[in-house]
Coordinates of C-alpha atoms in Angstrom, one line a residue:
P1 CA -77.3 -131.6 41.3
V2 CA -74.7 -133.1 43.5
L3 CA -71.4 -134.3 41.9
Q4 CA -70.8 -138.0 42.5
K5 CA -67.5 -139.8 42.5
N6 CA -65.9 -140.0 39.1
Q7 CA -68.5 -137.5 37.7
P8 CA -66.9 -134.7 35.6
A9 CA -66.8 -131.3 37.3
S10 CA -68.6 -129.7 34.4
L11 CA -72.3 -130.3 34.3
P12 CA -73.4 -132.3 31.2
L13 CA -76.5 -130.9 29.6
E14 CA -79.2 -133.6 28.9
P15 CA -81.1 -133.3 25.7
R16 CA -84.1 -131.2 26.2
S17 CA -86.7 -129.4 24.2
S18 CA -85.9 -125.9 23.3
G19 CA -88.9 -124.5 25.2
P20 CA -88.3 -121.3 27.3
V21 CA -89.0 -123.1 30.6
D22 CA -86.4 -125.8 29.9
R23 CA -83.8 -123.2 28.8
L24 CA -84.5 -121.3 32.0
R25 CA -84.1 -124.4 34.2
T26 CA -80.8 -125.3 32.5
T27 CA -79.5 -121.8 33.0
Q28 CA -80.5 -121.9 36.6
E29 CA -78.8 -125.3 37.1
I30 CA -75.6 -124.1 35.5
A31 CA -75.6 -120.9 37.7
Q32 CA -76.2 -122.9 40.9
T33 CA -73.5 -125.4 40.1
T34 CA -71.0 -122.7 39.2
T35 CA -71.8 -120.8 42.4
A36 CA -71.4 -123.9 44.5
T37 CA -68.1 -124.8 42.8
M38 CA -66.7 -121.2 43.3
A39 CA -67.7 -121.3 46.9
H40 CA -66.0 -124.6 47.5
L41 CA -62.8 -123.3 45.8
A42 CA -62.9 -120.1 47.8
S43 CA -63.3 -122.1 51.0
S44 CA -60.3 -124.3 50.1
V45 CA -58.1 -121.3 49.4
L46 CA -59.1 -119.8 52.7
V47 CA -58.2 -123.0 54.6
L48 CA -54.9 -123.2 52.8
A49 CA -54.1 -119.6 53.7
V50 CA -55.0 -120.1 57.3
L51 CA -52.8 -123.2 57.5
A52 CA -49.9 -121.3 55.8
V53 CA -50.1 -118.4 58.3
S54 CA -50.4 -120.8 61.2
A55 CA -47.3 -122.7 60.1
A56 CA -45.3 -119.4 59.8
A57 CA -46.4 -118.2 63.2
A58 CA -45.5 -121.5 64.8
S59 CA -42.0 -121.7 63.2
V60 CA -40.4 -122.2 66.6
G61 CA -43.4 -122.2 68.8
P62 CA -46.0 -121.6 70.0
Y63 CA -44.6 -120.2 73.2
S64 CA -46.2 -119.2 76.5
A65 CA -47.2 -115.6 77.3
Q66 CA -45.2 -114.1 80.1
S67 CA -44.8 -110.6 81.4
L68 CA -41.7 -109.1 79.8
G69 CA -40.8 -106.6 82.5
D70 CA -41.6 -103.1 83.7
R71 CA -39.0 -100.8 82.0
L72 CA -36.9 -100.2 78.9
F73 CA -33.2 -99.3 78.4
R74 CA -31.0 -99.5 75.4
D75 CA -27.3 -100.2 74.8
Y76 CA -24.8 -102.2 76.8
T77 CA -22.9 -100.2 79.4
Q78 CA -24.9 -97.1 78.6
Y79 CA -28.4 -98.1 79.7
I80 CA -30.2 -95.2 78.1
P81 CA -33.8 -95.1 79.3
L82 CA -36.6 -95.6 76.8
S83 CA -40.2 -94.4 77.5
V84 CA -42.9 -97.0 78.2
T85 CA -45.8 -94.6 77.5
A86 CA -46.6 -92.4 74.6
A87 CA -47.0 -89.4 76.7
K88 CA -43.5 -89.8 78.2
A89 CA -42.0 -90.5 74.8
E90 CA -43.4 -87.3 73.4
A91 CA -42.1 -85.4 76.4
D92 CA -38.7 -86.9 75.7
G93 CA -38.8 -85.7 72.1
W94 CA -40.2 -88.7 70.2
K95 CA -42.9 -87.9 67.6
P96 CA -45.5 -90.1 66.0
M97 CA -45.0 -91.0 62.3
N98 CA -47.4 -91.2 59.5
G99 CA -49.9 -88.8 61.0
S100 CA -50.3 -91.0 64.1
W101 CA -51.7 -93.8 61.9
C102 CA -52.0 -97.0 63.9
N103 CA -50.6 -100.0 62.1
P104 CA -53.1 -102.8 63.1
S105 CA -50.2 -105.2 63.7
L106 CA -47.6 -102.9 65.3
G107 CA -49.2 -99.8 66.8
I108 CA -48.4 -96.1 66.2
G109 CA -44.8 -95.7 65.1
Y110 CA -42.6 -93.1 66.9
T111 CA -39.2 -91.7 66.0
S112 CA -36.7 -89.5 67.8
S113 CA -35.4 -88.0 64.5
G114 CA -36.4 -84.6 63.5
S115 CA -37.3 -85.8 60.0
G116 CA -40.5 -87.6 61.0
A117 CA -39.0 -91.0 60.1
P118 CA -36.1 -93.1 61.2
T119 CA -32.7 -92.1 59.9
E120 CA -29.3 -93.7 59.8
S121 CA -28.3 -91.7 62.9
S122 CA -31.6 -92.3 64.6
P123 CA -32.7 -95.8 63.4
L124 CA -34.7 -96.9 66.4
S125 CA -38.5 -96.9 66.3
M126 CA -40.9 -97.3 69.1
Y127 CA -44.6 -98.3 68.9
F128 CA -47.5 -97.3 71.1
A129 CA -51.2 -98.0 71.2
P130 CA -53.7 -95.2 71.2
S131 CA -54.1 -96.0 74.9
G132 CA -50.5 -94.9 75.4
Q133 CA -49.1 -98.4 76.2
V134 CA -45.9 -99.3 74.5
T135 CA -46.4 -102.1 72.0
G136 CA -42.9 -102.8 70.6
V137 CA -39.6 -101.5 69.2
G138 CA -37.9 -101.7 65.8
V139 CA -34.8 -100.7 64.1
T140 CA -34.0 -99.7 60.5
I141 CA -30.8 -101.3 59.2
Y142 CA -28.8 -99.6 56.4
G143 CA -26.6 -101.3 53.8
E144 CA -26.7 -104.8 52.4
P145 CA -27.7 -107.4 55.0
K146 CA -27.5 -111.1 54.3
K147 CA -30.0 -112.0 51.5
P148 CA -31.3 -115.1 53.2
L149 CA -32.5 -113.0 56.1
V150 CA -34.3 -110.7 53.7
D151 CA -35.8 -113.5 51.7
A152 CA -37.1 -115.3 54.8
G153 CA -38.8 -112.1 56.0
F154 CA -36.8 -111.2 59.0
L155 CA -35.6 -108.0 57.4
K156 CA -38.3 -106.1 55.6
D157 CA -37.0 -104.4 52.4
L158 CA -37.9 -100.7 52.5
G159 CA -36.0 -99.9 49.3
G160 CA -32.9 -97.7 49.0
K161 CA -30.8 -100.2 51.0
K162 CA -32.9 -99.8 54.1
Y163 CA -34.4 -102.7 56.0
Q164 CA -36.8 -102.8 58.9
L165 CA -36.8 -105.3 61.9
D166 CA -39.6 -104.9 64.4
V167 CA -40.3 -106.7 67.7
S168 CA -43.9 -106.6 69.1
F169 CA -44.6 -106.9 72.8
R170 CA -48.4 -107.2 72.5
P171 CA -50.7 -109.2 70.2
K172 CA -52.5 -107.6 67.3
S173 CA -55.7 -107.3 69.3
D174 CA -54.0 -104.9 71.7
V175 CA -51.8 -102.7 69.6
C176 CA -54.5 -100.3 68.4
A177 CA -56.6 -100.4 71.6
S178 CA -57.9 -97.1 72.9
A179 CA -58.1 -98.4 76.5
P180 CA -55.2 -100.3 78.3
A181 CA -55.5 -103.9 77.2
A182 CA -53.9 -105.5 80.3
N183 CA -52.1 -104.6 83.5
L184 CA -48.7 -105.2 81.9
T185 CA -46.2 -102.3 81.5
L186 CA -44.6 -103.8 78.4
G187 CA -46.6 -106.8 77.3
N188 CA -46.3 -110.6 77.3
Q189 CA -44.8 -111.7 74.0
L190 CA -41.9 -111.1 71.6
V191 CA -42.8 -111.5 67.9
I192 CA -40.7 -110.5 65.0
N193 CA -42.4 -108.5 62.2
Q194 CA -45.9 -109.1 63.5
D195 CA -47.2 -107.3 60.4
T196 CA -45.7 -109.7 57.9
L197 CA -43.8 -112.7 59.2
A198 CA -45.2 -113.0 62.8
Y199 CA -42.3 -115.1 64.0
G200 CA -42.7 -115.9 67.8
L201 CA -39.8 -115.9 70.2
P202 CA -39.7 -117.8 73.6
V203 CA -39.9 -115.7 76.7
L204 CA -39.2 -118.6 79.1
E205 CA -35.8 -120.3 79.2
T206 CA -37.2 -123.8 79.3
E207 CA -39.1 -123.2 76.1
A208 CA -36.0 -121.7 74.4
T209 CA -34.2 -125.0 75.2
K210 CA -37.1 -127.1 74.0
G211 CA -37.2 -124.9 70.8
N212 CA -33.6 -125.8 70.0
W213 CA -32.1 -122.5 70.8
T214 CA -28.4 -122.6 71.6
K215 CA -27.3 -121.5 75.1
G216 CA -24.4 -119.2 75.3
S217 CA -22.5 -117.3 77.9
C218 CA -23.8 -115.3 80.9
F219 CA -23.2 -111.5 81.4
S220 CA -24.1 -109.7 84.5
G221 CA -26.9 -107.3 83.7
M222 CA -28.0 -109.4 80.9
G223 CA -28.2 -113.1 81.8
H224 CA -27.6 -116.2 79.6
H225 CA -27.6 -115.5 75.9
Y226 CA -29.6 -117.7 73.5
F227 CA -29.1 -117.9 69.7
Y228 CA -31.0 -119.6 66.9
D229 CA -29.4 -120.9 63.8
L230 CA -32.1 -121.0 61.1
K231 CA -30.4 -123.9 59.2
A232 CA -28.9 -126.2 61.9
A233 CA -30.4 -125.4 65.3
P234 CA -29.4 -126.2 68.0
A235 CA -26.0 -126.6 66.2
M236 CA -24.4 -123.5 64.7
T237 CA -23.3 -123.1 61.1
W238 CA -21.3 -120.0 62.0
Q239 CA -22.9 -118.1 59.1
A240 CA -24.3 -114.7 59.8
A241 CA -26.8 -115.4 57.0
N242 CA -28.3 -118.2 59.2
L243 CA -28.3 -116.4 62.5
L244 CA -31.6 -115.1 63.7
P245 CA -31.1 -111.3 64.0
I246 CA -32.6 -111.2 67.5
V247 CA -30.6 -112.7 70.4
L248 CA -32.4 -113.4 73.6
M249 CA -31.1 -113.2 77.2
F250 CA -32.7 -114.9 80.2
N251 CA -32.4 -114.4 83.9
E252 CA -33.7 -116.9 86.4
G253 CA -35.6 -118.6 83.6
K254 CA -37.4 -115.5 82.3
I255 CA -36.7 -113.1 79.5
N256 CA -34.6 -110.2 80.6
A257 CA -33.3 -108.6 77.4
F258 CA -32.6 -109.1 73.7
F259 CA -30.4 -107.5 71.1
F260 CA -30.7 -106.6 67.5
A261 CA -27.7 -108.1 65.5
S262 CA -26.5 -106.8 62.2
S263 CA -23.6 -108.2 60.2
D264 CA -23.6 -105.0 58.2
V265 CA -21.8 -102.4 60.4
Q266 CA -24.2 -99.6 61.4
Q267 CA -21.9 -97.3 63.4
G268 CA -20.2 -94.5 61.5
L269 CA -17.5 -91.9 61.7
S270 CA -20.1 -89.4 62.9
G271 CA -21.2 -91.6 65.8
T272 CA -22.7 -94.8 67.1
H273 CA -26.1 -94.2 65.5
M274 CA -27.9 -95.5 68.6
W275 CA -26.1 -98.9 68.3
E276 CA -23.4 -100.1 70.8
R277 CA -20.3 -98.0 70.9
I278 CA -18.2 -100.1 68.6
P279 CA -18.9 -102.9 66.1
L280 CA -17.8 -106.3 67.4
P281 CA -15.1 -108.2 65.5
N282 CA -15.8 -111.9 65.3
F283 CA -13.6 -112.8 68.4
A284 CA -15.6 -110.4 70.5
M285 CA -19.0 -111.5 69.2
C286 CA -17.9 -115.1 70.0
K287 CA -17.6 -114.1 73.7
N288 CA -21.4 -114.5 73.7
W289 CA -21.1 -118.3 73.0
C290 CA -19.4 -121.0 75.0
D291 CA -18.0 -122.7 72.0
K292 CA -14.3 -122.7 71.0
S293 CA -15.2 -123.4 67.4
C294 CA -17.0 -120.0 67.1
T295 CA -16.1 -117.9 64.2
F296 CA -18.2 -116.5 61.3
H297 CA -17.3 -117.4 57.8
D298 CA -19.3 -114.7 56.0
T299 CA -18.7 -111.5 58.1
S300 CA -15.9 -109.9 60.2
F301 CA -18.0 -107.6 62.3
F302 CA -21.4 -107.3 64.0
S303 CA -23.3 -104.2 65.2
T304 CA -25.5 -104.9 68.2
M305 CA -28.2 -102.9 70.0
H306 CA -29.4 -104.3 73.4
I307 CA -32.9 -103.7 74.7
Y308 CA -33.3 -104.3 78.4
M309 CA -36.8 -104.9 79.9
N310 CA -35.9 -105.3 83.6
D311 CA -33.6 -103.8 86.3
Y312 CA -30.2 -104.7 84.9
T313 CA -28.5 -104.0 88.2
E314 CA -30.3 -107.0 89.7
V315 CA -29.2 -109.5 87.0
T316 CA -26.2 -111.6 88.1
C317 CA -24.6 -114.9 87.0
A318 CA -24.2 -117.9 89.3
G319 CA -21.1 -118.3 91.5
G320 CA -20.0 -114.7 91.3
C321 CA -19.3 -115.1 87.6
T322 CA -19.7 -111.8 85.7
I323 CA -18.9 -112.6 82.0
G324 CA -18.3 -116.0 80.5
C325 CA -19.5 -119.6 80.5
C326 CA -21.1 -119.4 83.9
P327 CA -23.1 -122.4 85.3

């Protein structure tokens, strides 16, 4: 039977004789109606789930795919090379984690620590496909980061005051591929926590502007900084709790670098822990903006870790400017 408008969802049973054929027919009708109703509900749930995932993935996008670059370095002024193939990473002392298990959203995780997992002194993770191609990087943040960033999914709670922030360079379809997926050294996308949040980032400056990112200052070697305030973009609330923990840098309109930002200091007395040499007090962090009102009301320091994806020696600012509010 087909349910008509204003007809109750439960199937009314018409008076019938109590013969075995009638009882069988009634039982079959109930079963058919129940099956159809459950299928309809399951379909509705699936549609809602797809819509929810699509909405999350398109939070500030979607953005165009664009080659990210052909090399990797970390840390401002130090420019420590990072491997772009699994074979080179292993030769440099990086080892696969979790028995070389390939996370279907991230790739095979690698760590440079001797413990087989990221540590406070070696918090950087790298990800590679079985093909050997690099698929992304990540960092483990220790302490008590801003709760709104955890609640929103930008920092994955690992327990024990440890939080993970990953950035994927390639789509899910490529991260566990056995053969090279494309003729791209790094990939063509930047996605935060592709295994959970899947929050896309712009890799073209024009799309960052259209996406309400806030343009900041230009540094030679980096390019123009762009920030995203999760509450007021393109304006700034000057709350670390609202600052997207990935800051982008563009050169000649294309992505050149990004940095991880933590309002919980990650450097320690024993060393930098792979972060930049010193934590930045607010006035130094504000050098990345071109806004005299810059200050942060909920933190005094930031730890930063830059990841460069191109030749930093070829990145300059207009008019001979090296650091500041260059044109």
